[in-house]
Coordinates of C-alpha atoms in Angstrom, one line a residue:
P183 CA 213.8 -90.4 188.8
A184 CA 210.5 -88.7 189.3
A185 CA 210.3 -88.8 192.8
P186 CA 213.4 -87.3 193.7
A187 CA 213.0 -84.5 190.9
M188 CA 209.2 -83.8 192.2
M189 CA 211.4 -82.7 195.4
G190 CA 213.2 -80.5 194.3
N191 CA 216.4 -82.4 193.1
V192 CA 218.3 -82.9 189.9
A193 CA 218.3 -86.5 189.0
V194 CA 220.5 -88.6 186.7
W195 CA 218.8 -91.4 185.3
K196 CA 220.7 -94.7 183.8
P197 CA 217.8 -97.1 182.8
S198 CA 219.0 -101.0 182.4
K199 CA 220.5 -102.0 179.3
T200 CA 217.4 -103.6 178.6
A201 CA 215.1 -100.7 179.1
V202 CA 216.5 -98.1 177.1
Y203 CA 213.8 -98.0 174.6
S204 CA 211.1 -97.7 176.9
A205 CA 213.1 -95.2 179.0
G206 CA 213.5 -93.1 175.8
V207 CA 209.8 -93.3 175.2
I208 CA 209.3 -91.8 178.9
M209 CA 211.7 -89.2 179.0
E210 CA 209.8 -88.1 175.6
I211 CA 206.4 -87.9 177.9
F212 CA 208.1 -86.0 180.4
K213 CA 209.4 -83.3 177.9
E214 CA 206.0 -82.9 176.4
A215 CA 204.3 -82.5 179.7
G216 CA 206.7 -79.3 180.2
L217 CA 209.7 -81.0 182.1
P218 CA 212.4 -78.4 181.7
D219 CA 215.8 -79.8 180.3
G220 CA 218.3 -81.0 183.0
V221 CA 216.2 -81.9 185.9
I222 CA 216.0 -85.2 184.8
N223 CA 219.1 -86.3 182.6
L224 CA 218.6 -89.7 181.0
V225 CA 222.1 -91.2 180.3
Y226 CA 222.8 -94.2 178.0
A227 CA 226.0 -95.8 179.8
S228 CA 227.1 -98.8 181.0
G229 CA 226.6 -99.9 184.9
P230 CA 229.9 -100.0 185.8
V231 CA 230.9 -96.8 183.9
A232 CA 228.3 -94.9 185.5
A233 CA 229.0 -95.8 188.6
D234 CA 232.5 -94.8 188.5
T235 CA 231.7 -91.3 187.8
V236 CA 228.6 -91.1 190.2
L237 CA 229.6 -92.9 193.2
T238 CA 232.9 -91.0 192.9
H239 CA 231.4 -87.5 192.7
P240 CA 231.5 -84.8 195.4
D241 CA 227.8 -83.6 194.8
F242 CA 226.7 -87.1 194.7
A243 CA 223.6 -87.1 197.2
G244 CA 221.4 -90.0 196.6
I245 CA 220.5 -93.1 195.0
H246 CA 217.1 -94.6 194.1
F247 CA 217.9 -98.0 192.5
T248 CA 216.0 -100.9 191.3
G249 CA 217.9 -104.0 190.5
S250 CA 219.0 -107.1 191.8
T251 CA 220.0 -107.7 195.5
A252 CA 223.7 -108.4 194.7
V253 CA 224.2 -104.9 192.6
F254 CA 222.8 -103.0 195.0
Q255 CA 225.0 -104.6 198.1
S256 CA 227.9 -103.5 196.1
I257 CA 226.7 -99.9 195.2
W258 CA 225.9 -99.6 199.0
K259 CA 229.8 -101.2 199.2
T260 CA 231.3 -98.3 197.0
I261 CA 229.1 -95.5 198.7
G262 CA 230.7 -96.6 202.3
E263 CA 234.1 -96.6 200.9
N264 CA 233.9 -93.4 199.1
I265 CA 231.9 -91.5 202.2
Y266 CA 234.6 -89.3 203.0
K267 CA 234.4 -87.7 199.7
Y268 CA 230.5 -86.6 199.7
K269 CA 229.3 -83.2 200.6
S270 CA 226.9 -84.8 202.6
Y271 CA 225.8 -88.1 203.4
P272 CA 224.1 -89.8 200.7
R273 CA 220.5 -91.1 200.8
I274 CA 219.9 -95.0 199.6
V275 CA 217.1 -96.4 198.6
G276 CA 216.7 -99.8 196.9
E277 CA 214.2 -102.1 195.6
T278 CA 216.0 -105.2 195.0
G279 CA 214.7 -108.8 194.9
G280 CA 212.1 -111.2 195.8
K281 CA 210.9 -114.8 196.3
D282 CA 207.3 -114.0 196.1
F283 CA 205.0 -116.3 198.2
I284 CA 201.6 -117.9 198.0
F285 CA 200.3 -119.8 201.2
A286 CA 197.3 -121.7 201.6
D287 CA 195.5 -123.5 204.3
P288 CA 193.2 -126.3 204.0
T289 CA 190.1 -123.8 203.7
A290 CA 191.2 -121.9 200.6
K291 CA 188.6 -121.6 197.8
K292 CA 190.4 -123.8 195.4
R293 CA 189.9 -122.4 191.7
E294 CA 190.5 -118.6 193.3
L295 CA 193.6 -120.3 194.8
A296 CA 194.5 -121.6 191.2
I297 CA 193.7 -118.3 188.9
A298 CA 195.9 -116.5 191.8
M299 CA 198.8 -118.8 191.0
L300 CA 198.7 -118.5 187.5
R301 CA 198.2 -114.4 187.2
G302 CA 200.6 -114.0 190.2
A303 CA 203.2 -116.2 188.6
F304 CA 202.7 -115.7 185.0
E305 CA 201.7 -112.5 184.1
Y306 CA 204.3 -110.2 182.5
Q307 CA 206.2 -113.6 182.1
G308 CA 206.9 -113.2 186.0
Q309 CA 209.3 -110.7 185.1
K310 CA 208.5 -109.0 188.0
C311 CA 210.1 -108.7 191.5
S312 CA 206.5 -109.0 193.4
A313 CA 205.6 -112.3 190.9
A314 CA 204.6 -115.2 192.6
S315 CA 207.6 -117.7 192.8
R316 CA 206.9 -120.4 195.5
C317 CA 203.5 -121.5 196.5
Y318 CA 202.9 -123.6 199.8
V319 CA 199.4 -125.7 199.6
P320 CA 198.0 -128.3 201.8
A321 CA 197.9 -131.8 200.6
S322 CA 194.4 -132.2 201.2
I323 CA 193.5 -129.6 198.6
W324 CA 196.1 -129.8 196.3
P325 CA 195.0 -132.7 194.1
E326 CA 191.9 -130.7 193.0
V327 CA 194.1 -127.3 193.0
K328 CA 196.4 -129.1 190.5
E329 CA 193.6 -129.9 188.1
I330 CA 192.1 -126.5 187.9
F331 CA 195.2 -125.0 187.6
G332 CA 196.2 -127.2 185.0
A333 CA 193.0 -127.0 182.8
E334 CA 193.3 -122.9 183.1
L335 CA 197.1 -123.4 182.3
A336 CA 196.3 -125.3 179.0
T337 CA 194.6 -122.1 177.6
V338 CA 197.0 -119.9 178.3
K339 CA 198.2 -118.5 174.5
M340 CA 201.8 -117.5 174.4
G341 CA 203.4 -115.5 171.5
P342 CA 204.7 -111.9 170.3
V343 CA 203.2 -109.1 172.2
E344 CA 201.5 -107.5 168.8
D345 CA 199.0 -109.9 169.5
F346 CA 197.1 -108.7 172.3
T347 CA 195.2 -112.2 173.3
N348 CA 198.6 -113.6 173.9
F349 CA 199.0 -114.0 177.8
V350 CA 202.8 -115.0 177.8
N351 CA 205.4 -113.2 175.7
A352 CA 209.4 -113.6 175.6
V353 CA 211.6 -113.0 178.2
I354 CA 213.7 -110.0 178.1
D355 CA 217.0 -111.4 176.9
E356 CA 219.2 -114.3 175.8
S357 CA 220.9 -114.1 179.5
S358 CA 217.5 -114.4 181.3
F359 CA 216.6 -117.2 178.6
D360 CA 219.7 -118.9 179.6
K361 CA 219.4 -118.6 183.3
L362 CA 215.6 -120.0 183.3
K363 CA 216.4 -122.8 181.1
G364 CA 219.1 -124.2 183.3
F365 CA 216.7 -124.3 186.3
I366 CA 214.0 -125.7 184.2
D367 CA 216.4 -128.7 182.8
R368 CA 217.9 -129.2 186.0
A369 CA 214.4 -129.7 187.7
K370 CA 213.9 -132.1 185.2
E371 CA 216.5 -134.3 186.4
D372 CA 216.8 -133.6 190.2
E373 CA 215.3 -136.2 192.3
D374 CA 213.8 -133.8 194.6
A375 CA 212.1 -131.6 191.8
E376 CA 209.4 -132.5 189.4
V377 CA 208.1 -130.5 186.3
I378 CA 204.5 -130.9 186.3
F379 CA 203.6 -128.3 183.6
G380 CA 205.0 -126.7 180.8
G381 CA 209.1 -126.8 180.7
N382 CA 209.6 -126.3 177.0
C383 CA 211.9 -123.5 175.6
D384 CA 212.5 -122.0 172.0
K385 CA 214.7 -119.4 171.4
S386 CA 214.4 -119.7 167.6
V387 CA 212.1 -116.9 167.1
G388 CA 212.3 -115.0 170.4
Y389 CA 213.4 -115.8 173.9
F390 CA 210.0 -117.9 174.7
V391 CA 209.7 -119.8 178.2
E392 CA 206.7 -121.8 178.4
P393 CA 204.9 -121.3 181.8
T394 CA 206.3 -123.9 184.0
V395 CA 205.3 -125.6 187.4
I396 CA 207.6 -127.2 189.4
L397 CA 206.7 -129.3 192.2
A398 CA 209.6 -129.4 195.2
K399 CA 209.3 -132.5 196.9
K400 CA 211.9 -131.0 199.6
P401 CA 211.0 -127.0 200.9
D402 CA 214.3 -126.1 200.2
Y403 CA 214.9 -127.0 197.0
I404 CA 216.8 -124.2 195.1
T405 CA 213.8 -123.0 193.3
M406 CA 212.3 -122.0 196.0
K407 CA 214.8 -120.1 197.4
E408 CA 216.6 -118.5 194.4
E409 CA 215.1 -115.7 192.6
L410 CA 214.4 -116.6 189.0
F411 CA 212.4 -113.9 187.5
G412 CA 210.9 -115.6 185.0
P413 CA 207.4 -117.9 184.1
V414 CA 208.6 -120.5 186.7
L415 CA 206.5 -121.3 189.6
T416 CA 207.5 -124.1 192.3
V417 CA 205.1 -125.5 194.5
Y418 CA 205.6 -127.8 197.7
V419 CA 202.6 -129.5 199.2
Y420 CA 202.7 -129.8 202.9
E421 CA 200.9 -132.0 205.2
D422 CA 198.0 -130.2 206.5
E423 CA 198.9 -131.1 210.1
D424 CA 202.1 -129.1 209.6
M425 CA 200.8 -125.9 208.8
D426 CA 202.7 -124.2 211.6
A427 CA 206.0 -125.6 210.9
T428 CA 205.4 -124.7 207.3
L429 CA 204.9 -120.9 208.2
D430 CA 208.2 -121.5 209.3
L431 CA 209.7 -122.6 206.0
V432 CA 208.1 -119.5 204.8
D433 CA 209.9 -117.4 206.9
T434 CA 213.3 -118.8 206.9
T435 CA 213.7 -120.3 203.2
S436 CA 214.4 -117.3 201.6
I437 CA 216.6 -114.0 202.0
Y438 CA 213.6 -112.1 200.8
A439 CA 210.7 -110.2 202.0
L440 CA 209.1 -108.2 199.5
T441 CA 205.2 -109.5 198.6
G442 CA 203.5 -112.7 199.8
A443 CA 199.7 -113.7 199.9
V444 CA 197.6 -115.7 202.2
W445 CA 194.9 -118.0 201.2
S446 CA 192.2 -118.9 204.0
Q447 CA 188.2 -118.5 204.4
S448 CA 189.3 -118.9 208.4
R449 CA 189.4 -115.5 209.8
Y450 CA 191.5 -117.0 212.9
N451 CA 193.9 -118.5 210.4
I452 CA 194.6 -114.9 208.7
E453 CA 194.9 -113.2 211.3
K454 CA 197.3 -116.0 212.9
I455 CA 199.2 -116.2 209.2
A456 CA 199.5 -112.3 208.6
K457 CA 201.0 -112.1 212.4
R458 CA 203.5 -115.0 212.2
L459 CA 204.7 -113.7 208.5
E460 CA 204.8 -110.1 209.1
N461 CA 208.5 -109.8 208.5
C462 CA 208.5 -111.6 205.7
A463 CA 206.4 -109.1 203.2
G464 CA 206.5 -105.7 202.9
N465 CA 203.2 -105.9 200.9
F466 CA 200.8 -109.1 202.2
Y467 CA 197.8 -110.1 200.4
I468 CA 194.8 -111.6 202.0
N469 CA 193.0 -113.8 199.4
D470 CA 194.5 -112.4 196.5
K471 CA 197.8 -112.5 194.1
P472 CA 200.8 -111.2 195.6
T473 CA 201.1 -108.3 192.4
G474 CA 199.6 -105.5 191.4
A475 CA 200.5 -102.6 193.7
V476 CA 199.5 -98.9 192.5
V477 CA 201.4 -95.8 192.9
G478 CA 199.1 -93.9 195.0
Q479 CA 197.2 -96.7 195.9
Q480 CA 199.2 -99.6 197.4
P481 CA 202.5 -98.2 198.5
F482 CA 205.5 -100.8 197.5
G483 CA 208.3 -102.4 198.5
G484 CA 210.4 -104.8 201.0
A485 CA 212.7 -105.4 203.5
R486 CA 215.4 -108.2 204.2
G487 CA 217.4 -108.7 201.0
S488 CA 214.4 -107.1 199.1
G489 CA 215.3 -103.7 199.9
T490 CA 215.3 -100.5 202.2
D491 CA 211.1 -100.8 202.4
D492 CA 211.0 -96.8 201.3
K493 CA 207.6 -97.7 200.0
A494 CA 207.4 -96.0 196.2
G495 CA 204.1 -94.6 195.8
S496 CA 204.0 -93.2 198.8
I497 CA 204.8 -90.1 200.8
F498 CA 207.3 -91.7 202.8
N499 CA 209.3 -92.1 199.8
M500 CA 208.9 -88.4 198.7
L501 CA 210.1 -87.4 202.0
R502 CA 213.4 -89.2 201.6
W503 CA 214.5 -86.8 199.0
T504 CA 214.1 -83.7 200.9
A505 CA 216.0 -81.9 203.8
I506 CA 214.5 -80.6 206.4
R507 CA 215.4 -77.1 208.1
T508 CA 214.3 -76.1 211.0
I509 CA 213.6 -72.1 211.3
K510 CA 213.0 -70.0 214.4
E511 CA 213.1 -66.6 214.8
N512 CA 213.0 -64.6 217.8
F513 CA 211.0 -61.4 218.4
V514 CA 212.1 -60.8 221.8
P515 CA 215.8 -61.4 222.3
P516 CA 216.8 -61.8 225.8
V517 CA 219.1 -58.6 227.2
D518 CA 220.6 -60.6 230.3
Y519 CA 222.1 -63.6 229.9
T520 CA 221.4 -64.6 233.5
Y521 CA 218.4 -67.2 234.1
P522 CA 216.3 -66.2 237.3
N523 CA 217.7 -69.3 239.0
F524 CA 220.9 -66.3 239.0
Q525 CA 219.1 -64.0 241.5
P526 CA 219.4 -64.3 245.2
D527 CA 216.6 -65.4 246.9
N528 CA 214.1 -62.9 248.0
E529 CA 212.6 -63.6 251.8

């Protein structure tokens, strides 16, 4: 809510039910910093209750939404159905889902790629819309990448957040745990997939999902397509000579276009892949993990099923929350309605 408020608007902030505590802390910081009462109004309500009030109100002027693609589409539909009620046409900004990719070519540095896969997929338990979720690795380098990745993953500690040496903590709630466990259990049974690392889940003392890597035996396996939002990475190994066809798969497999990364030591391939995948990721990384955008340094956002690509953390997003007024002042108003061409020709 800070961006609209900074541009002079009053904002109503409704956090996710799983983020009420952090939202409360942020609100306390805002107030301590001098934010006046009534500028940002933090309300704790269920999504449907808030939507029924906000999206039908004549003064509704815009929404800055972060969440699932399905919910955002529902909000947009509701706005359209209520458009005749509003005093102005609402600004609609959304940052929604992602099925973020890492694509490596045969020249990629193997250890660097393995570390990017581990960090990109498992930091914050993969609970980032930018988290690496699908990875395409050529067959010629996969055995060594797999070995390095497995050795590093074996050193990863999982446990509560109070211990700062734990790299992986619990996922956010039980519904997330159950969803992730369902996909992992399915991959263990499916002929088209194999769990090659991790796969254990335990909610006896917290919703802990072990960092898991699924090897997809076909490129359109379900975990290559659907956003999971957890510590699950799916790898598809392609034949080196099929690189161009695999780039087509990166483009068409998912409805999302949030973040993506290319790993290569060939400048020709980097330029080629970046051009081929220009519509696949609003934030595109070269020889880096597809996460870590910082406000003010790297504006963030994607298109397709990932949102409106208004680039949070940039001037472009800020300008979405302004009403532009043009003013003209005339110091020499005309005293005759006619123009020169109305006068008779003088020969």
